[in-house]
Short mmCIF file of C-alpha atoms and ligand atoms in Angstrom, two decimals:
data_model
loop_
_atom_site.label_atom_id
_atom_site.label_comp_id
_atom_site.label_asym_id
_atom_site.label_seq_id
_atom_site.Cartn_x
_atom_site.Cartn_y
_atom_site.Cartn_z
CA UNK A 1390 25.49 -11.90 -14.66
CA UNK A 1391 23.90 -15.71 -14.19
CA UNK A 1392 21.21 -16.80 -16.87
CA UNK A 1393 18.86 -19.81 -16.90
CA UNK A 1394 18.85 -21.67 -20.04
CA UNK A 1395 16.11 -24.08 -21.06
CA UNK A 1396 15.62 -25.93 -23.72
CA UNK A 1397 11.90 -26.36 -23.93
CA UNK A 1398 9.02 -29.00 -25.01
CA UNK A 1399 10.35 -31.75 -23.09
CA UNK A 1400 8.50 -33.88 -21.08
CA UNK A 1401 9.09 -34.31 -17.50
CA UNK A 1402 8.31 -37.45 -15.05
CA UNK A 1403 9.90 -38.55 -11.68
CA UNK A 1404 9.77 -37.61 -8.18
CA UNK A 1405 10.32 -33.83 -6.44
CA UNK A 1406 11.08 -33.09 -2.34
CA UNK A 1407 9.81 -29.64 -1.57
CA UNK A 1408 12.10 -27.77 0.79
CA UNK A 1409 11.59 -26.12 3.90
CA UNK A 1410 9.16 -22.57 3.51
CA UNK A 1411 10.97 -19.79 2.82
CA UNK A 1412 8.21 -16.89 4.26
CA UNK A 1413 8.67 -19.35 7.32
CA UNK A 1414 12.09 -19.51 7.71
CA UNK A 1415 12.69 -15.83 7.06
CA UNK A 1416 10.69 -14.81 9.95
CA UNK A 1417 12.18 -17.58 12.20
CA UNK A 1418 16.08 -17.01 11.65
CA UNK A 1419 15.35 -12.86 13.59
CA UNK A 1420 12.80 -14.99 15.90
CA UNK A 1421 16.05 -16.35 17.34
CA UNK A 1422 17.47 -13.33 18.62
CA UNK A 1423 14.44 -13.28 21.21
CA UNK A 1424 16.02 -16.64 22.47
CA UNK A 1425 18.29 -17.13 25.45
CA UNK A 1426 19.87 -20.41 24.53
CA UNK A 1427 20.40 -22.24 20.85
CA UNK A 1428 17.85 -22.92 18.58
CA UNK A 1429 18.33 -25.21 15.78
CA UNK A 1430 16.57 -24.87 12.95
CA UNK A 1431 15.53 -28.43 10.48
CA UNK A 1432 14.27 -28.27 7.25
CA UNK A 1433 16.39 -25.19 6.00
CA UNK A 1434 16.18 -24.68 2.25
CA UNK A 1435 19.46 -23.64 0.25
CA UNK A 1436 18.12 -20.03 -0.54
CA UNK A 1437 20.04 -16.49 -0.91
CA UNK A 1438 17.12 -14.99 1.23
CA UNK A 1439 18.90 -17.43 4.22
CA UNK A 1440 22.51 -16.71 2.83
CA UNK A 1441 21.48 -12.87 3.30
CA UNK A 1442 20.36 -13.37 6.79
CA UNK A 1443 22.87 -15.71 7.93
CA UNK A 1444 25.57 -12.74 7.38
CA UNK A 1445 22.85 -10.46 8.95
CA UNK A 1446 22.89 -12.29 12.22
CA UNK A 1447 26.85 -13.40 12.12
CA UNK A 1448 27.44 -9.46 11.56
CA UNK A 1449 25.46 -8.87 14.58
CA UNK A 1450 27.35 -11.54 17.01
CA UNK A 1451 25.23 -14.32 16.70
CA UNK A 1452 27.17 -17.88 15.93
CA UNK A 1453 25.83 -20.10 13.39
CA UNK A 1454 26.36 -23.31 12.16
CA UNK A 1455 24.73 -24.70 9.23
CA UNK A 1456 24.83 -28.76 9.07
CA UNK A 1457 22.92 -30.04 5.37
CA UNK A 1458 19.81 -28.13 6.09
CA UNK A 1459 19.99 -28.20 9.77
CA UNK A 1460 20.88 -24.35 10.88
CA UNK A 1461 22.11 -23.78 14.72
CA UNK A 1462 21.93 -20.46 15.78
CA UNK A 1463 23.11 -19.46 19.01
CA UNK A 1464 21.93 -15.34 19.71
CA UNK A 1465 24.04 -14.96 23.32
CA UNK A 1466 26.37 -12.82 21.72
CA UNK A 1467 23.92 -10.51 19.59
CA UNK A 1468 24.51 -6.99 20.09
CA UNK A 1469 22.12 -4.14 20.04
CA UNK A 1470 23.67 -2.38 17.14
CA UNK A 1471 22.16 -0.20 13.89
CA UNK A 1472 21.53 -2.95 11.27
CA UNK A 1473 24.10 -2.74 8.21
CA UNK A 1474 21.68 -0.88 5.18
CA UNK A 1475 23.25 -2.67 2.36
CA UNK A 1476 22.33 -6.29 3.96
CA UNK A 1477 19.10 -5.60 5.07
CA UNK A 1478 17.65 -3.40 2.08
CA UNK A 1479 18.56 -6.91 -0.35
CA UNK A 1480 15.02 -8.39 1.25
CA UNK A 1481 11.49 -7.79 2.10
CA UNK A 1482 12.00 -10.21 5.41
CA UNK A 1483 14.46 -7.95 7.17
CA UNK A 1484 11.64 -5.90 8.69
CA UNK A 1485 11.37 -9.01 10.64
CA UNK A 1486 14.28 -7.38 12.80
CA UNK A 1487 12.10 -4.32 13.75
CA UNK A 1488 10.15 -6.71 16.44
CA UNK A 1489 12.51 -8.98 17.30
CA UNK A 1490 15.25 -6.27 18.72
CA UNK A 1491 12.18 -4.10 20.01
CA UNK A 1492 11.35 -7.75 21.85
CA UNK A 1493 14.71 -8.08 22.99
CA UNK A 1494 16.78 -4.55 23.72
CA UNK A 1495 13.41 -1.91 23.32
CA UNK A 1496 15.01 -0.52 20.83
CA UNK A 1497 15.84 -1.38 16.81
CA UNK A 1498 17.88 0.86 14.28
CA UNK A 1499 17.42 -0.70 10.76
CA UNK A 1500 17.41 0.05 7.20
CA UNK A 1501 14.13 0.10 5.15
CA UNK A 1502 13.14 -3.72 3.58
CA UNK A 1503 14.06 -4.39 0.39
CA UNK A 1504 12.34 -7.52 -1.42
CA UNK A 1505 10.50 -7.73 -4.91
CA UNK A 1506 8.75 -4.45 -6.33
CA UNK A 1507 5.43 -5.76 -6.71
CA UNK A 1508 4.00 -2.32 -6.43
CA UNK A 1509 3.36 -0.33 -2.80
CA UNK A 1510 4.34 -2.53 0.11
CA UNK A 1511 3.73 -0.04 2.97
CA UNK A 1512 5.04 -1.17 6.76
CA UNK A 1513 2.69 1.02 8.13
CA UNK A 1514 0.56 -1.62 10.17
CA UNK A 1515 3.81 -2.93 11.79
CA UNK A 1516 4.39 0.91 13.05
CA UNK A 1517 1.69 1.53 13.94
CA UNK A 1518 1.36 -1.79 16.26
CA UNK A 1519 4.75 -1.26 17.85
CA UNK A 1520 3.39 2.10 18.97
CA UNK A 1521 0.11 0.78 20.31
CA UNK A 1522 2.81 -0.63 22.15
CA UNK A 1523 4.74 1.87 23.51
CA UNK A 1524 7.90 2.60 20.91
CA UNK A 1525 8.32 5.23 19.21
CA UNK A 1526 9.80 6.22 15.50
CA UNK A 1527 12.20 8.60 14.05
CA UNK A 1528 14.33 8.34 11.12
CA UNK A 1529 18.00 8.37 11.13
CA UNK A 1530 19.66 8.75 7.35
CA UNK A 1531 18.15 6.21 5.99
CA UNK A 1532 17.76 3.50 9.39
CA UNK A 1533 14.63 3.75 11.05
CA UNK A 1534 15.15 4.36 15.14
CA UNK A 1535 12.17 2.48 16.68
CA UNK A 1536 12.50 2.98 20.81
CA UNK A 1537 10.27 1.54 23.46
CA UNK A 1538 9.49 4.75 25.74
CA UNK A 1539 10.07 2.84 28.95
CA UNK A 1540 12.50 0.83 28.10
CA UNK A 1541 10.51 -2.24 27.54
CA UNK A 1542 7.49 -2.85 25.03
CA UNK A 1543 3.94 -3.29 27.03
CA UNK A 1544 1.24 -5.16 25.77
CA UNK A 1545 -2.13 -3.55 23.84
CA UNK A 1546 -4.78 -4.30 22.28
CA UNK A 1547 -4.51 -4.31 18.40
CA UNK A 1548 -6.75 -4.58 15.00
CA UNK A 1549 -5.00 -4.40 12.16
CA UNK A 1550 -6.67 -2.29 9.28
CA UNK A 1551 -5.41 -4.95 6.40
CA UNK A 1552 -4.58 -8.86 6.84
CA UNK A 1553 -1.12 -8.27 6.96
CA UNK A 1554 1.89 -11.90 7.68
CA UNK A 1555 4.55 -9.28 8.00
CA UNK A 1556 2.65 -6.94 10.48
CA UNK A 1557 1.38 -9.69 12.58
CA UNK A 1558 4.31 -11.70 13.10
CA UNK A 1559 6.38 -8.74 13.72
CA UNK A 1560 3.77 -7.27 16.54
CA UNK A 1561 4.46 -11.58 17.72
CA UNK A 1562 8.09 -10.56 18.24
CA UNK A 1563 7.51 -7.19 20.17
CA UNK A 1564 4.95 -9.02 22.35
CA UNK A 1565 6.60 -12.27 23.31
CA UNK A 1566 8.27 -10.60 26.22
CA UNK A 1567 6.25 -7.29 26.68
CA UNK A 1568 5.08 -6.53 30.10
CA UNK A 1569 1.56 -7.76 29.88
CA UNK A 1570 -1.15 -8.66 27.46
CA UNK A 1571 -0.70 -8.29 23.11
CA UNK A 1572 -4.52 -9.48 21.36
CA UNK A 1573 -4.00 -8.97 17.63
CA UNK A 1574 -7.61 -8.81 15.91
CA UNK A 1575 -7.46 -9.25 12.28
CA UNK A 1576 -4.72 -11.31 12.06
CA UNK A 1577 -3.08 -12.97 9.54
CA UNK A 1578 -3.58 -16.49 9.23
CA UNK A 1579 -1.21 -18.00 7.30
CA UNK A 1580 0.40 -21.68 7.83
CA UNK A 1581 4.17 -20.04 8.31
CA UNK A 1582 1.97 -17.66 11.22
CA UNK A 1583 1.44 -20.94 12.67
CA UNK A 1584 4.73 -21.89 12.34
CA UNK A 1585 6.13 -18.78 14.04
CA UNK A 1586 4.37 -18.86 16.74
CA UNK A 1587 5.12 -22.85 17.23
CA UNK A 1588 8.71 -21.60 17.46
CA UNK A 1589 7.99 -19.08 20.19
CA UNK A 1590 6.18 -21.86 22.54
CA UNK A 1591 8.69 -23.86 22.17
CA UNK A 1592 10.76 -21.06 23.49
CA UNK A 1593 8.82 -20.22 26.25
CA UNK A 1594 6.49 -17.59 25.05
CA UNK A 1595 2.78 -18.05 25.69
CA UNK A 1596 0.99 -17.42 21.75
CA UNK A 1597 -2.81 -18.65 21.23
CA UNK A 1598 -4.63 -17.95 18.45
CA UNK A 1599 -2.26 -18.68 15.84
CA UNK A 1600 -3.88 -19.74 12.29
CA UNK A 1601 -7.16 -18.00 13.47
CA UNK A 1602 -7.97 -13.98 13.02
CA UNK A 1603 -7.18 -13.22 16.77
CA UNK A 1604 -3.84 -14.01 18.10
CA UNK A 1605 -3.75 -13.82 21.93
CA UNK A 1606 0.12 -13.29 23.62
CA UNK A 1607 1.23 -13.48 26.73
CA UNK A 1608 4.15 -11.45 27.51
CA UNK A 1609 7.34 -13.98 29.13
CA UNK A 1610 10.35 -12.50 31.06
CA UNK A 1611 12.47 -15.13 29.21
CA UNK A 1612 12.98 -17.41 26.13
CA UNK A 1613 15.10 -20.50 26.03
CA UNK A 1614 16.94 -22.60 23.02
CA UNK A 1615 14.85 -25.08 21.33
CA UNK A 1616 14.71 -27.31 18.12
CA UNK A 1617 12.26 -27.15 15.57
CA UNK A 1618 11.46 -27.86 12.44
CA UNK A 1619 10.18 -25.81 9.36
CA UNK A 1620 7.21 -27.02 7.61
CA UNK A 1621 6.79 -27.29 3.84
CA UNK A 1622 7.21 -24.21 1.49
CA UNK A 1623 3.39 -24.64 0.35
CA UNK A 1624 4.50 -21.99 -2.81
CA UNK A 1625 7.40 -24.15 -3.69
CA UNK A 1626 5.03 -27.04 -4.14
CA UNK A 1627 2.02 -25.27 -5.62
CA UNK A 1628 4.91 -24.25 -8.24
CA UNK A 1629 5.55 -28.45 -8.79
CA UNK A 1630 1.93 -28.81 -9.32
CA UNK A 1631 1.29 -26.13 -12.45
CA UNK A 1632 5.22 -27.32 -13.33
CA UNK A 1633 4.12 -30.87 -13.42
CA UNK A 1634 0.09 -30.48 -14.69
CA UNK A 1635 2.00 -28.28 -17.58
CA UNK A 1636 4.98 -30.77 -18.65
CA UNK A 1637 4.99 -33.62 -16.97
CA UNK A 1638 4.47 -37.10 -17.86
CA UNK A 1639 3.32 -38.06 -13.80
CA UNK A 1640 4.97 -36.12 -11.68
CA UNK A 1641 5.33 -36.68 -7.93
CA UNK A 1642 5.56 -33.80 -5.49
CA UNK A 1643 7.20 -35.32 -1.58
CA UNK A 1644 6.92 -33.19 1.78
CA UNK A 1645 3.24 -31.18 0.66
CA UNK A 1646 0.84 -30.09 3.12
CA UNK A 1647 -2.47 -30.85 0.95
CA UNK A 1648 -4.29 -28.35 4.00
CA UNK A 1649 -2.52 -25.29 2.94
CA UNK A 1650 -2.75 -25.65 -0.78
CA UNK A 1651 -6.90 -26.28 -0.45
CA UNK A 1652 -8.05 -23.36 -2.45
CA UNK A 1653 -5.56 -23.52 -5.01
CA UNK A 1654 -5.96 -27.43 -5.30
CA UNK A 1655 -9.83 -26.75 -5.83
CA UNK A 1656 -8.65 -24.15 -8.81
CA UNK A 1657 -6.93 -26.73 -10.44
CA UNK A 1658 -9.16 -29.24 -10.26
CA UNK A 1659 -11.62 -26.91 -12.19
CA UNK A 1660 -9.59 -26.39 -14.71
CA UNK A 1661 -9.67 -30.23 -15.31
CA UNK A 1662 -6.25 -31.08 -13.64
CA UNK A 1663 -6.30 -34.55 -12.43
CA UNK A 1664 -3.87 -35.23 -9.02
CA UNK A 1665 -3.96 -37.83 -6.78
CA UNK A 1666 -3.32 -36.66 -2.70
CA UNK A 1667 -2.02 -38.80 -0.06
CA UNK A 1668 -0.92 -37.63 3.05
CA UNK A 1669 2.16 -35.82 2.61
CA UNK A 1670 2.40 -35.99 -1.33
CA UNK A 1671 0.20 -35.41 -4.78
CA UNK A 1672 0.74 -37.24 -7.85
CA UNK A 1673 0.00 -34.98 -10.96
CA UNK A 1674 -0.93 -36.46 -13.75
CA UNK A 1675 -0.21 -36.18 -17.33
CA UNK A 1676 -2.96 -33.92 -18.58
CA UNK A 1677 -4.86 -33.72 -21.64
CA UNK A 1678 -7.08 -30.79 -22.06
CA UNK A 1679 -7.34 -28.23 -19.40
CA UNK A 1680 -10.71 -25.52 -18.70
CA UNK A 1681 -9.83 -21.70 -18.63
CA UNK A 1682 -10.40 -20.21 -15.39
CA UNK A 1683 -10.70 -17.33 -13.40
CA UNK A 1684 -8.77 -16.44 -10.55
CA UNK A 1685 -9.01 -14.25 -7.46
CA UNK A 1686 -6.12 -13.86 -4.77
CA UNK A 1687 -6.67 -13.16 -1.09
CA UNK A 1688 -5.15 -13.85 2.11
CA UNK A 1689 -5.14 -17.45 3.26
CA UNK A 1690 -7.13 -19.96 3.16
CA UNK A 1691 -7.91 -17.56 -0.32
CA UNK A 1692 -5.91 -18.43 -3.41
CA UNK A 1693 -1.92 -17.19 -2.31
CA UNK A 1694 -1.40 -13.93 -4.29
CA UNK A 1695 2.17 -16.01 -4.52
CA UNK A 1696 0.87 -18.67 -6.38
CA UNK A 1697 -0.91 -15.99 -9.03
CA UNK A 1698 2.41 -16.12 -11.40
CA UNK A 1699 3.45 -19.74 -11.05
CA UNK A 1700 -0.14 -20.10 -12.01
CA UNK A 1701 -0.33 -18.13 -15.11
CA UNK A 1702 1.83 -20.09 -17.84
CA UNK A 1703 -0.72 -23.15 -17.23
CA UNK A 1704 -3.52 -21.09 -17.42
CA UNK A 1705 -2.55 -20.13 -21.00
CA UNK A 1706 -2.32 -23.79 -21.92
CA UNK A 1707 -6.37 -24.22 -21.04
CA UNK A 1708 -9.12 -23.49 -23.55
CA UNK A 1709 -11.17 -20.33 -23.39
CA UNK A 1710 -10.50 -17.36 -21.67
CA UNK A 1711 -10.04 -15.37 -18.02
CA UNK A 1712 -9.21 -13.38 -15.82
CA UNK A 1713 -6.24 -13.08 -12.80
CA UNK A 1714 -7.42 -10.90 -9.84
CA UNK A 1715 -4.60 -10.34 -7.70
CA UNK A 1716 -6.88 -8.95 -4.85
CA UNK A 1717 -3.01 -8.55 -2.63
CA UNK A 1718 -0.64 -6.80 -5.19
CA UNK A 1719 -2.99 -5.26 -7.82
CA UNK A 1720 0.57 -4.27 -9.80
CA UNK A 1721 2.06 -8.30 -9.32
CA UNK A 1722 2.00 -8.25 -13.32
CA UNK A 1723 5.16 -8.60 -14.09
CA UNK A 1724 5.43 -11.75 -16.14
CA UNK A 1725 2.48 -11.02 -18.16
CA UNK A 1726 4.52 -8.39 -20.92
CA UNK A 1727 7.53 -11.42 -21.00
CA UNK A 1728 4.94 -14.62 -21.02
CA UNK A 1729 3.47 -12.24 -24.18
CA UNK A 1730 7.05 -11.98 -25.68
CA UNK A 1731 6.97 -15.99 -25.99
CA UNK A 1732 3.72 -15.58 -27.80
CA UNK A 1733 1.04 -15.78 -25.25
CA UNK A 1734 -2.44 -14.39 -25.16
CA UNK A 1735 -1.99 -12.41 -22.45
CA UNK A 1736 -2.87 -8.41 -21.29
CA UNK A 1737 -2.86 -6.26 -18.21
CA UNK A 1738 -6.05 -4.39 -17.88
CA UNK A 1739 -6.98 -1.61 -15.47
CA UNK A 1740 -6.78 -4.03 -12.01
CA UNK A 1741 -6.97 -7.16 -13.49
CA UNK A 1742 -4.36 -9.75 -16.06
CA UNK A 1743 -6.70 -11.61 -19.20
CA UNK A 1744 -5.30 -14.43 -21.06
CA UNK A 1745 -6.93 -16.84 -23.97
CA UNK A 1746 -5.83 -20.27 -25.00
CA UNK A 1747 -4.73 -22.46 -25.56
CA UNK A 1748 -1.43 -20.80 -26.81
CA UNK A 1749 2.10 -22.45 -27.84
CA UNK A 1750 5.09 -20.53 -26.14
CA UNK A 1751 7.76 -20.19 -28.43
CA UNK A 1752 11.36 -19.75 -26.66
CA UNK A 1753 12.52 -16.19 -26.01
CA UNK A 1754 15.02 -13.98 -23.94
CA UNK A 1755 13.01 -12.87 -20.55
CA UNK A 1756 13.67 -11.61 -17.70
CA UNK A 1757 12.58 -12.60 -13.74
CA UNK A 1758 10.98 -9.42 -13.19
CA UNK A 1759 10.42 -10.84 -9.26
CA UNK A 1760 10.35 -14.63 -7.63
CA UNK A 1761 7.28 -15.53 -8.77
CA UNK A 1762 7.65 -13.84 -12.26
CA UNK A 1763 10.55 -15.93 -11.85
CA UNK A 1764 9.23 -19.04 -11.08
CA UNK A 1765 6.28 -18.01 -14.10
CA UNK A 1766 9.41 -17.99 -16.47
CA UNK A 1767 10.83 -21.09 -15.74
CA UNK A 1768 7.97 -23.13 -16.38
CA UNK A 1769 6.73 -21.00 -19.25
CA UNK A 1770 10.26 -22.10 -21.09
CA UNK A 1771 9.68 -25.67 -19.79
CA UNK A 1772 6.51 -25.70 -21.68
CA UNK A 1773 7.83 -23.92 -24.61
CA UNK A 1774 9.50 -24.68 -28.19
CA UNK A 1775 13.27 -23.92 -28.37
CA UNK A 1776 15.62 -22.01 -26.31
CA UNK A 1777 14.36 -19.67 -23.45
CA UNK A 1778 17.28 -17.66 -21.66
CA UNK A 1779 15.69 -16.15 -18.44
CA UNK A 1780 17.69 -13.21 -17.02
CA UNK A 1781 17.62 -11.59 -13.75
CA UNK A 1782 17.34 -15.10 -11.99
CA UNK A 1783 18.73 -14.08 -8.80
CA UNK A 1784 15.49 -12.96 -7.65
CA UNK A 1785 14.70 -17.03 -8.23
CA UNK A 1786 17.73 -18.43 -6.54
CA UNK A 1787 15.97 -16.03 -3.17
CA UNK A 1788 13.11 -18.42 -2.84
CA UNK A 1789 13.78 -21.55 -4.50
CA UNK A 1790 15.98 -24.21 -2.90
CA UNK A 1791 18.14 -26.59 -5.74
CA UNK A 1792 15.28 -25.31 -8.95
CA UNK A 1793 18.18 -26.19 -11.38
CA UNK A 1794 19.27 -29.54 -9.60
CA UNK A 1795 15.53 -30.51 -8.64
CA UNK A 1796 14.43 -29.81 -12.51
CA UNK A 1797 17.22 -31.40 -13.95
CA UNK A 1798 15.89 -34.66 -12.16
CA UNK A 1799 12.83 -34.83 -13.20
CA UNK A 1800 14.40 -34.68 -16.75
CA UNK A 1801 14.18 -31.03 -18.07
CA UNK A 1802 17.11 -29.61 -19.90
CA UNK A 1803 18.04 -26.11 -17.99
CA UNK A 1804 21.61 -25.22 -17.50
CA UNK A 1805 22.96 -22.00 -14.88
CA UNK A 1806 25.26 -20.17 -16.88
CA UNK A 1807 27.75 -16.92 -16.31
CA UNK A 1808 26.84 -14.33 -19.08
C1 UD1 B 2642 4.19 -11.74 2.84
C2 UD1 B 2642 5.04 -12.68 2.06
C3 UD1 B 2642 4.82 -12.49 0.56
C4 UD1 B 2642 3.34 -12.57 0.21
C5 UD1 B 2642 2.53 -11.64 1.10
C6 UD1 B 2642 1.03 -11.78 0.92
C7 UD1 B 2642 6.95 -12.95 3.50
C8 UD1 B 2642 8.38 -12.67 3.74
N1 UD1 B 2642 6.42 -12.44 2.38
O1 UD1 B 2642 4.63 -10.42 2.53
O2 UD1 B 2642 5.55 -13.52 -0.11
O3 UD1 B 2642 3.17 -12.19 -1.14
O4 UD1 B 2642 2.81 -11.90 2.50
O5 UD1 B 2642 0.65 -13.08 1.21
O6 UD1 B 2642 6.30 -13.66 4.24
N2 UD1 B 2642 0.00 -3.85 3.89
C9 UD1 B 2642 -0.24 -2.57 4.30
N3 UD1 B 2642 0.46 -2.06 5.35
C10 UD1 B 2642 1.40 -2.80 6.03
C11 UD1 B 2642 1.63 -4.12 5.61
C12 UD1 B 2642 0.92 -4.63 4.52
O7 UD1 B 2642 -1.07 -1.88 3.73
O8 UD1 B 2642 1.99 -2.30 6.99
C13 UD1 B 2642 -0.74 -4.42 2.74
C14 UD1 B 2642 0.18 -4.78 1.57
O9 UD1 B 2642 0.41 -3.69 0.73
C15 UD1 B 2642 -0.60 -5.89 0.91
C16 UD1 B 2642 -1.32 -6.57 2.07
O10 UD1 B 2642 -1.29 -5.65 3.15
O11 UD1 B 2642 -1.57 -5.38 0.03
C17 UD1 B 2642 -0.70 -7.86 2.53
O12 UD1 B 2642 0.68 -7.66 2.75
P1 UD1 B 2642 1.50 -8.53 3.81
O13 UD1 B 2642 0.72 -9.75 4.19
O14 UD1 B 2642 1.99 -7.65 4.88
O15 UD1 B 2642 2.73 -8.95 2.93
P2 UD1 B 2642 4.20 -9.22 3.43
O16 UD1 B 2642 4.17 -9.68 4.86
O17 UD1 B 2642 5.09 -8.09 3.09
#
């Protein structure tokens, strides 16, 4: 078993690169397999969540080549074929597969999702799309069977009940080259939704609408290869920003998208943090004393329910109390019982997380209880006196490219050890 070991109360100062997004690039690597050429992938961070779908698509026939963080990926030799379990239950992203063989053969056997337990995560919307358009479900041990009734997907017209990024990327895939017309109404509209669908253009497929609630698609006979490149993990560097407002001495954060971190920016800024934005980077500053806030998650542009436990550790350094709302994943609490093992203020209630400060972590042994409890953990022992040991960290190593290397460069003492 791995361990990250921090020695805490430090202060940090330099300059961080955020990597490519990782809720992007896990939805593009299965886009591929709707392609009829190469696509080559830039900006590819050094995540297990890529590892695990690398094998995924190598086990399926497709050749890859990764180059740095350049990924080529060329599908021709993908074969319709039930998905290995083991592989695709060790993430959340490998429903992803569901739409894009449905998109490509009409048909998908794969394993339930996997990913963090951050309560329920019910697939129900992306069911119930695919049969809107025309497949049908049955379950197979413990695969999932999802068959187009005529072979080939048609279009329909859908509203999803819930915002859902899974659901409405995945009803993307099955529509790209469905016989006719796909309108999704209460769509998602999330930057990596964009991001998708840029992808799919750019291989052909005719998507409008991305990044608003309705999300027109054109159904193509054929995609080609293409190049693109993955923006900015916009969690990744919201993580910097309560890293460096909590620890750092002036921090810089490269390769940020200020336009998909509005809402959370604004947070910050009432709690007192001062940043500096230019166009593709924010300087934090060393801060002094910080406001306590409350905060309510919801679907973009509302707070990112995965930027609720990065959050939290600064929160407890402000003065005052309040609340966390996570309006997404009412049972995301699990960093709150280890943040109170290093001393913190902090309680679940009924539907809702309350903290007081300002509080002084003391270093503990904790456990990621998830990748954002992760991430919560990591800069909770940044901020705190002594030794943290943080167990459980593969769930971090799943979403965030280089922490340990990336850390260690801006000064902070953390070490990856074997237990
Ligand atoms: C994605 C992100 C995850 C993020 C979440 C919310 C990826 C790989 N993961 O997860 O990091 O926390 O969005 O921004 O991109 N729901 C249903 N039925 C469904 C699908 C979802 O009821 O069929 C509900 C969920 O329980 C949740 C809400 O809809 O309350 C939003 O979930 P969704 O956007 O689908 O999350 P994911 O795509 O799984």
């Amino acid at each position: 078993m791995r361990k990250i070991v921090i020695n805490g109360g430090r202060s940090l100062a330099g300059k961080v690169t955020v990597s490519g997004a990782k809720n992007s690039v896990v939805a593009l690597i299965p886009a591929i397999i709707l392609a009829d050429g190469i696509v080559t992938l830039d900006g590819v961070p050094a995540i297990s969540d890529v590892d695990s779908l690398i094998d995924i698509m190598e086990t399926m026939g497709a050749k890859v080549r990764r180059t740095g963080d350049s990924l080529e990926i060329d599908p021709r030799g993908v074969k319709d074929m039930p998905m290995p379990f083991g592989k695709i239950n060790s993430l959340r992203a490998s429903y992803y597969f569901y739409g894009s063989l449905l998109g490509r053969y009409g048909q998908a056997i794969v394993g339930l999702p996997g990913g963090c337990d951050l309560g329920p995560r019910p697939i129900d919307l992306h069911i119930k799309a695919f049969e809107a358009m025309g497949a049908s479900m049955t379950y197979e041990g413990s695969n999932m069977h999802l068959v187009a009734n005529e072979k080939k997907m048609h279009g329909a017209h859908i509203f999803m009940d819930t915002v859902s990024v899974g659901a409405t990327i995945n009803t993307m895939f099955a529509a790209v080259k469905a016989k006719g017309r796909t309108v999704i109404e209460n769509a998602a509209r999330e930057p990596e939704i964009i991001d998708v669908a840029t992808l799919l253009n750019n291989m052909g497929a005719h998507v409008r609408g991305a990044g608003t609630d309705v999300i027109t698609i054109d159904g193509v006979e054929q995609l080609h290869g293409t190049r693109h490149q993955v923006i900015p993990d916009r969690i990744e560097a919201g993580t910097y920003i309560a890293l460096a407002a909590a620890v750092g001495q002036g921090i810089q954060i490269d390769n940020v998208l200020y336009e998909h971190l509005e809402s959370y920016i604004a947070k910050l800024e009432e709690m007192g943090v001062r940043m500096t934005i230019s166009e593709d980077s924010i300087f934090v500053e060393k801060q002094d004393r910080l406001k306590a806030v409350s905060v309510k998650t919801s679907p973009y542009p509302g707070l990112a329910t995965d930027l609720q436990q990065p959050l939290t550790p600064l929160l407890l350094m402000a003065e005052g109390s309040g609340r966390i709302i996570d309006t997404i994943y009412e049972k995301r609490v699990g960093h709150v019982a280890e943040l109170a093992r290093m001393g913190a203020h902090i309680t679940t209630r009924s539907n809702y997380i309350a903290y007081t400060g300002p509080n002084k972590l003391t270093g503990a042994v904790v456990k990621a209880t998830d990748l954002r409890g992760g991430a919560a953990m990591v800069i909770a022992g940044l901020m705190a006196e002594g030794q943290t040991e943080i167990t459980n960290i593969e769930f971090i190593l799943r979403g965030y490219s280089n922490i340990i290397e990336k850390l260690r460069e801006l000064g902070a003492d953390i070490q990856l050890m074997e237990d």
